């Protein structure tokens, strides 16, 4: 009997525990759900509730009409938001394995940000600290999340472009970041991890590493200049577009 109960825990067959909360860390019924929401006491993943505000859904003029933004503007806004959260989390609390942002419209999922740290103690420290902080003029609500495998939490139909429920689907519709930002944020983590020889072929790579040449140094200087000029261009837009920051 114990084995059977363990095998159905968190599934739709489980009549005691909420399968939606177990899979996605949120439930549309909230506290009124008829099944238990077992909040973890330790986890690698934290949830920042309703933090991301899609400008396509909220941007309005003085007369209340919606501002129409291009896809490029929306992506730039999202990339800046993602980079700010990711960088702040990693610099203050520890290495991040994965970060995901929901683009759903349902109250229990809209704007949710899931950050999966490499270490559970980093996640715990982040939750304790973030609940005393503000972002965009609003208090942050942070909690440990049971979600560890985002493949189980995501809507497969959405990924194939076939979800008929749209933004009100009860599974995660994850908003992607640009390829360039993904390379910048996750690429540096892989380089850092590879330096310790923990990955496949780590030892071989460290032995074959050669000192930087004059050409590679000049390339990195050029890259740095480009990055600084981009950040200078972005700053005024940040001040105009978003009122609050960490």
Tab-separated table of C-alpha atoms in Angstrom:
chain	number	residue	atom	x	y	z
A	1	UNK	CA	0.000	0.000	0.000
A	2	UNK	CA	2.798	2.420	0.924
A	3	UNK	CA	4.513	1.726	-2.411
A	4	UNK	CA	1.286	2.414	-4.308
A	5	UNK	CA	0.709	5.725	-2.459
A	6	UNK	CA	4.299	6.751	-3.192
A	7	UNK	CA	3.894	5.908	-6.886
A	8	UNK	CA	0.767	8.084	-7.315
A	9	UNK	CA	1.997	11.006	-5.168
A	10	UNK	CA	1.486	14.286	-7.029
A	11	UNK	CA	-0.309	12.631	-9.957
A	12	UNK	CA	-3.955	12.991	-10.980
A	13	UNK	CA	-4.700	9.682	-9.236
A	14	UNK	CA	-3.635	11.215	-5.913
A	15	UNK	CA	-6.879	12.259	-4.182
A	16	UNK	CA	-5.087	13.969	-1.284
A	17	UNK	CA	-2.306	16.088	-2.818
A	18	UNK	CA	-2.795	18.656	-5.604
A	19	UNK	CA	-1.097	17.472	-8.806
A	20	UNK	CA	-1.059	20.968	-10.318
A	21	UNK	CA	0.730	22.472	-7.315
A	22	UNK	CA	3.216	19.597	-7.318
A	23	UNK	CA	3.989	20.041	-11.047
A	24	UNK	CA	3.911	23.814	-11.527
A	25	UNK	CA	4.156	25.251	-8.010
A	26	UNK	CA	0.830	27.079	-8.434
A	27	UNK	CA	-2.861	26.205	-8.549
A	28	UNK	CA	-5.778	28.219	-9.919
A	29	UNK	CA	-7.858	27.361	-6.838
A	30	UNK	CA	-5.241	28.768	-4.466
A	31	UNK	CA	-6.032	28.289	-0.775
A	32	UNK	CA	-9.552	27.065	-1.591
A	33	UNK	CA	-8.227	23.961	-3.405
A	34	UNK	CA	-9.785	20.736	-2.095
A	35	UNK	CA	-6.386	18.992	-2.198
A	36	UNK	CA	-3.236	19.680	-0.183
A	37	UNK	CA	-0.506	22.031	-1.382
A	38	UNK	CA	2.605	20.533	0.174
A	39	UNK	CA	5.007	23.466	0.331
A	40	UNK	CA	8.618	22.256	0.391
A	41	UNK	CA	10.876	23.034	3.348
A	42	UNK	CA	13.927	22.807	1.064
A	43	UNK	CA	14.313	23.077	-2.706
A	44	UNK	CA	16.705	24.299	-5.390
A	45	UNK	CA	13.876	26.309	-6.995
A	46	UNK	CA	12.276	29.529	-5.823
A	47	UNK	CA	9.174	31.259	-7.163
A	48	UNK	CA	8.838	35.036	-7.468
A	49	UNK	CA	5.086	35.588	-7.769
A	50	UNK	CA	3.676	37.903	-10.502
A	51	UNK	CA	6.939	39.825	-10.971
A	52	UNK	CA	7.075	40.142	-14.784
A	53	UNK	CA	4.625	42.559	-16.404
A	54	UNK	CA	4.329	42.099	-20.157
A	55	UNK	CA	4.109	45.621	-21.668
A	56	UNK	CA	1.753	44.297	-24.361
A	57	UNK	CA	-0.804	43.583	-21.638
A	58	UNK	CA	-0.298	46.652	-19.470
A	59	UNK	CA	1.008	49.589	-21.558
A	60	UNK	CA	-1.619	52.362	-21.783
A	61	UNK	CA	-1.776	56.006	-22.800
A	62	UNK	CA	-3.200	58.798	-20.632
A	63	UNK	CA	-6.687	58.302	-22.110
A	64	UNK	CA	-6.651	54.574	-21.220
A	65	UNK	CA	-6.111	53.202	-24.722
A	66	UNK	CA	-3.504	50.477	-25.230
A	67	UNK	CA	-0.088	51.313	-26.656
A	68	UNK	CA	0.834	49.046	-29.540
A	69	UNK	CA	4.428	47.837	-29.223
A	70	UNK	CA	6.385	46.018	-31.888
A	71	UNK	CA	7.637	42.469	-31.275
A	72	UNK	CA	11.198	43.818	-31.224
A	73	UNK	CA	10.376	46.361	-28.485
A	74	UNK	CA	8.622	43.710	-26.385
A	75	UNK	CA	11.567	41.310	-26.747
A	76	UNK	CA	14.065	44.031	-25.793
A	77	UNK	CA	11.995	44.925	-22.721
A	78	UNK	CA	11.787	41.260	-21.723
A	79	UNK	CA	15.513	40.613	-22.269
A	80	UNK	CA	16.398	43.601	-20.060
A	81	UNK	CA	14.038	42.373	-17.331
A	82	UNK	CA	15.392	38.809	-17.537
A	83	UNK	CA	19.021	39.939	-17.451
A	84	UNK	CA	18.432	42.204	-14.459
A	85	UNK	CA	16.733	39.484	-12.388
A	86	UNK	CA	19.199	36.757	-13.414
A	87	UNK	CA	22.281	38.886	-12.703
A	88	UNK	CA	20.960	40.132	-9.363
A	89	UNK	CA	20.047	36.611	-8.205
A	90	UNK	CA	23.356	35.069	-9.231
A	91	UNK	CA	25.571	37.835	-7.845
A	92	UNK	CA	23.807	37.972	-4.472
A	93	UNK	CA	22.760	34.374	-3.794
A	94	UNK	CA	24.646	31.836	-5.917
A	95	UNK	CA	24.947	30.035	-9.242
A	96	UNK	CA	21.750	29.583	-11.245
A	97	UNK	CA	21.062	26.417	-13.209
A	98	UNK	CA	17.878	27.618	-14.875
A	99	UNK	CA	15.477	30.560	-14.848
A	100	UNK	CA	12.030	30.614	-16.463
A	101	UNK	CA	9.300	33.234	-16.793
A	102	UNK	CA	5.613	32.436	-17.397
A	103	UNK	CA	3.777	34.257	-20.173
A	104	UNK	CA	0.377	32.936	-19.031
A	105	UNK	CA	-2.576	35.220	-18.245
A	106	UNK	CA	-4.216	33.245	-15.402
A	107	UNK	CA	-3.900	34.947	-11.995
A	108	UNK	CA	-1.941	32.060	-10.470
A	109	UNK	CA	0.710	32.017	-13.228
A	110	UNK	CA	0.882	35.500	-14.793
A	111	UNK	CA	4.384	36.941	-14.548
A	112	UNK	CA	5.705	34.140	-12.328
A	113	UNK	CA	9.499	33.834	-12.317
A	114	UNK	CA	11.075	30.484	-11.381
A	115	UNK	CA	14.771	30.469	-10.462
A	116	UNK	CA	16.508	27.127	-9.979
A	117	UNK	CA	19.776	27.463	-8.063
A	118	UNK	CA	22.576	24.939	-8.053
A	119	UNK	CA	22.445	24.657	-4.256
A	120	UNK	CA	19.422	24.391	-1.966
A	121	UNK	CA	21.009	26.639	0.666
A	122	UNK	CA	21.342	29.433	-1.926
A	123	UNK	CA	17.627	29.131	-2.719
A	124	UNK	CA	16.726	29.299	0.978
A	125	UNK	CA	18.888	32.379	1.510
A	126	UNK	CA	17.344	34.056	-1.550
A	127	UNK	CA	13.772	33.497	-0.302
A	128	UNK	CA	14.559	34.849	3.168
A	129	UNK	CA	16.154	37.978	1.740
A	130	UNK	CA	13.812	38.681	-1.190
A	131	UNK	CA	10.694	38.774	0.972
A	132	UNK	CA	12.118	41.979	2.472
A	133	UNK	CA	12.791	43.603	-0.914
A	134	UNK	CA	10.846	45.489	-3.589
A	135	UNK	CA	10.877	45.454	-7.393
A	136	UNK	CA	9.163	47.945	-9.721
A	137	UNK	CA	7.552	49.655	-6.748
A	138	UNK	CA	5.951	46.426	-5.442
A	139	UNK	CA	6.972	44.109	-2.582
A	140	UNK	CA	8.461	40.822	-3.769
A	141	UNK	CA	6.658	37.639	-2.740
A	142	UNK	CA	9.138	34.757	-2.819
A	143	UNK	CA	8.705	31.110	-1.804
A	144	UNK	CA	10.378	27.756	-2.246
A	145	UNK	CA	8.829	25.826	-5.132
A	146	UNK	CA	8.370	22.062	-5.608
A	147	UNK	CA	9.184	22.426	-9.339
A	148	UNK	CA	12.494	20.843	-10.312
A	149	UNK	CA	11.713	19.436	-13.770
A	150	UNK	CA	10.297	22.160	-16.005
A	151	UNK	CA	9.609	19.675	-18.809
A	152	UNK	CA	6.772	18.281	-16.666
A	153	UNK	CA	5.461	21.777	-15.871
A	154	UNK	CA	5.378	23.100	-19.443
A	155	UNK	CA	2.490	22.911	-21.895
A	156	UNK	CA	3.637	20.619	-24.711
A	157	UNK	CA	0.906	21.864	-27.053
A	158	UNK	CA	2.142	25.454	-26.570
A	159	UNK	CA	5.682	24.427	-27.475
A	160	UNK	CA	4.339	22.947	-30.718
A	161	UNK	CA	2.136	26.008	-31.352
A	162	UNK	CA	-1.074	24.025	-30.831
A	163	UNK	CA	-2.406	25.093	-27.396
A	164	UNK	CA	-6.118	25.965	-27.718
A	165	UNK	CA	-6.410	27.428	-24.198
A	166	UNK	CA	-4.167	30.404	-24.938
A	167	UNK	CA	-2.826	32.418	-22.020
A	168	UNK	CA	-5.308	30.838	-19.593
A	169	UNK	CA	-3.780	27.362	-19.911
A	170	UNK	CA	-3.017	25.786	-16.514
A	171	UNK	CA	0.444	24.612	-17.592
A	172	UNK	CA	3.427	26.921	-18.044
A	173	UNK	CA	3.823	28.914	-21.257
A	174	UNK	CA	7.473	29.911	-20.904
A	175	UNK	CA	8.596	33.132	-22.581
A	176	UNK	CA	11.933	32.666	-24.397
A	177	UNK	CA	14.833	35.098	-24.217
A	178	UNK	CA	16.878	36.061	-27.271
A	179	UNK	CA	19.608	33.735	-28.478
A	180	UNK	CA	22.308	36.337	-27.768
A	181	UNK	CA	21.221	36.793	-24.143
A	182	UNK	CA	20.993	33.039	-23.596
A	183	UNK	CA	24.561	32.660	-24.840
A	184	UNK	CA	25.738	35.494	-22.574
A	185	UNK	CA	24.030	34.338	-19.355
A	186	UNK	CA	24.285	30.559	-19.591
A	187	UNK	CA	27.529	30.489	-21.570
A	188	UNK	CA	29.466	32.144	-18.753
A	189	UNK	CA	28.127	29.549	-16.283
A	190	UNK	CA	29.370	26.691	-18.460
A	191	UNK	CA	32.798	28.312	-18.747
A	192	UNK	CA	32.960	28.781	-14.990
A	193	UNK	CA	31.925	25.169	-14.344
A	194	UNK	CA	34.323	23.797	-16.960
A	195	UNK	CA	37.291	25.466	-15.264
A	196	UNK	CA	37.065	23.018	-12.368
A	197	UNK	CA	37.303	19.952	-14.610
A	198	UNK	CA	33.898	18.691	-13.457
A	199	UNK	CA	32.446	18.200	-16.925
A	200	UNK	CA	33.212	15.616	-19.568
A	201	UNK	CA	36.717	16.133	-20.851
A	202	UNK	CA	37.350	18.891	-18.293
A	203	UNK	CA	40.884	17.728	-17.570
A	204	UNK	CA	41.881	17.623	-21.237
A	205	UNK	CA	40.564	21.139	-21.814
A	206	UNK	CA	42.512	22.605	-18.916
A	207	UNK	CA	45.812	21.044	-20.141
A	208	UNK	CA	45.354	22.249	-23.720
A	209	UNK	CA	44.505	25.800	-22.691
A	210	UNK	CA	46.994	28.287	-24.126
A	211	UNK	CA	47.688	31.861	-23.022
A	212	UNK	CA	45.606	34.527	-24.788
A	213	UNK	CA	47.126	35.959	-27.923
A	214	UNK	CA	47.289	39.637	-28.805
A	215	UNK	CA	44.533	39.113	-31.356
A	216	UNK	CA	42.134	37.500	-28.854
A	217	UNK	CA	42.777	40.338	-26.351
A	218	UNK	CA	41.923	42.954	-28.966
A	219	UNK	CA	38.736	41.058	-29.826
A	220	UNK	CA	37.684	40.983	-26.166
A	221	UNK	CA	38.360	44.734	-25.870
A	222	UNK	CA	36.184	45.373	-28.930
A	223	UNK	CA	33.442	43.207	-27.445
A	224	UNK	CA	33.646	45.092	-24.150
A	225	UNK	CA	33.327	48.444	-25.930
A	226	UNK	CA	30.275	47.194	-27.835
A	227	UNK	CA	28.658	45.891	-24.629
A	228	UNK	CA	29.265	49.195	-22.819
A	229	UNK	CA	27.808	51.204	-25.695
A	230	UNK	CA	24.734	48.930	-25.753
A	231	UNK	CA	24.222	49.347	-22.004
A	232	UNK	CA	24.501	53.150	-22.341
A	233	UNK	CA	21.828	53.094	-25.036
A	234	UNK	CA	19.558	50.964	-22.860
A	235	UNK	CA	19.768	53.000	-19.658
A	236	UNK	CA	17.532	55.906	-20.699
A	237	UNK	CA	14.904	53.451	-21.929
A	238	UNK	CA	15.080	51.620	-18.581
A	239	UNK	CA	14.334	54.822	-16.685
A	240	UNK	CA	11.440	55.735	-18.933
A	241	UNK	CA	9.916	52.276	-19.297
A	242	UNK	CA	10.122	50.983	-15.724
A	243	UNK	CA	9.581	52.963	-12.574
A	244	UNK	CA	11.091	50.555	-10.063
A	245	UNK	CA	14.130	48.332	-9.751
A	246	UNK	CA	15.752	46.220	-7.047
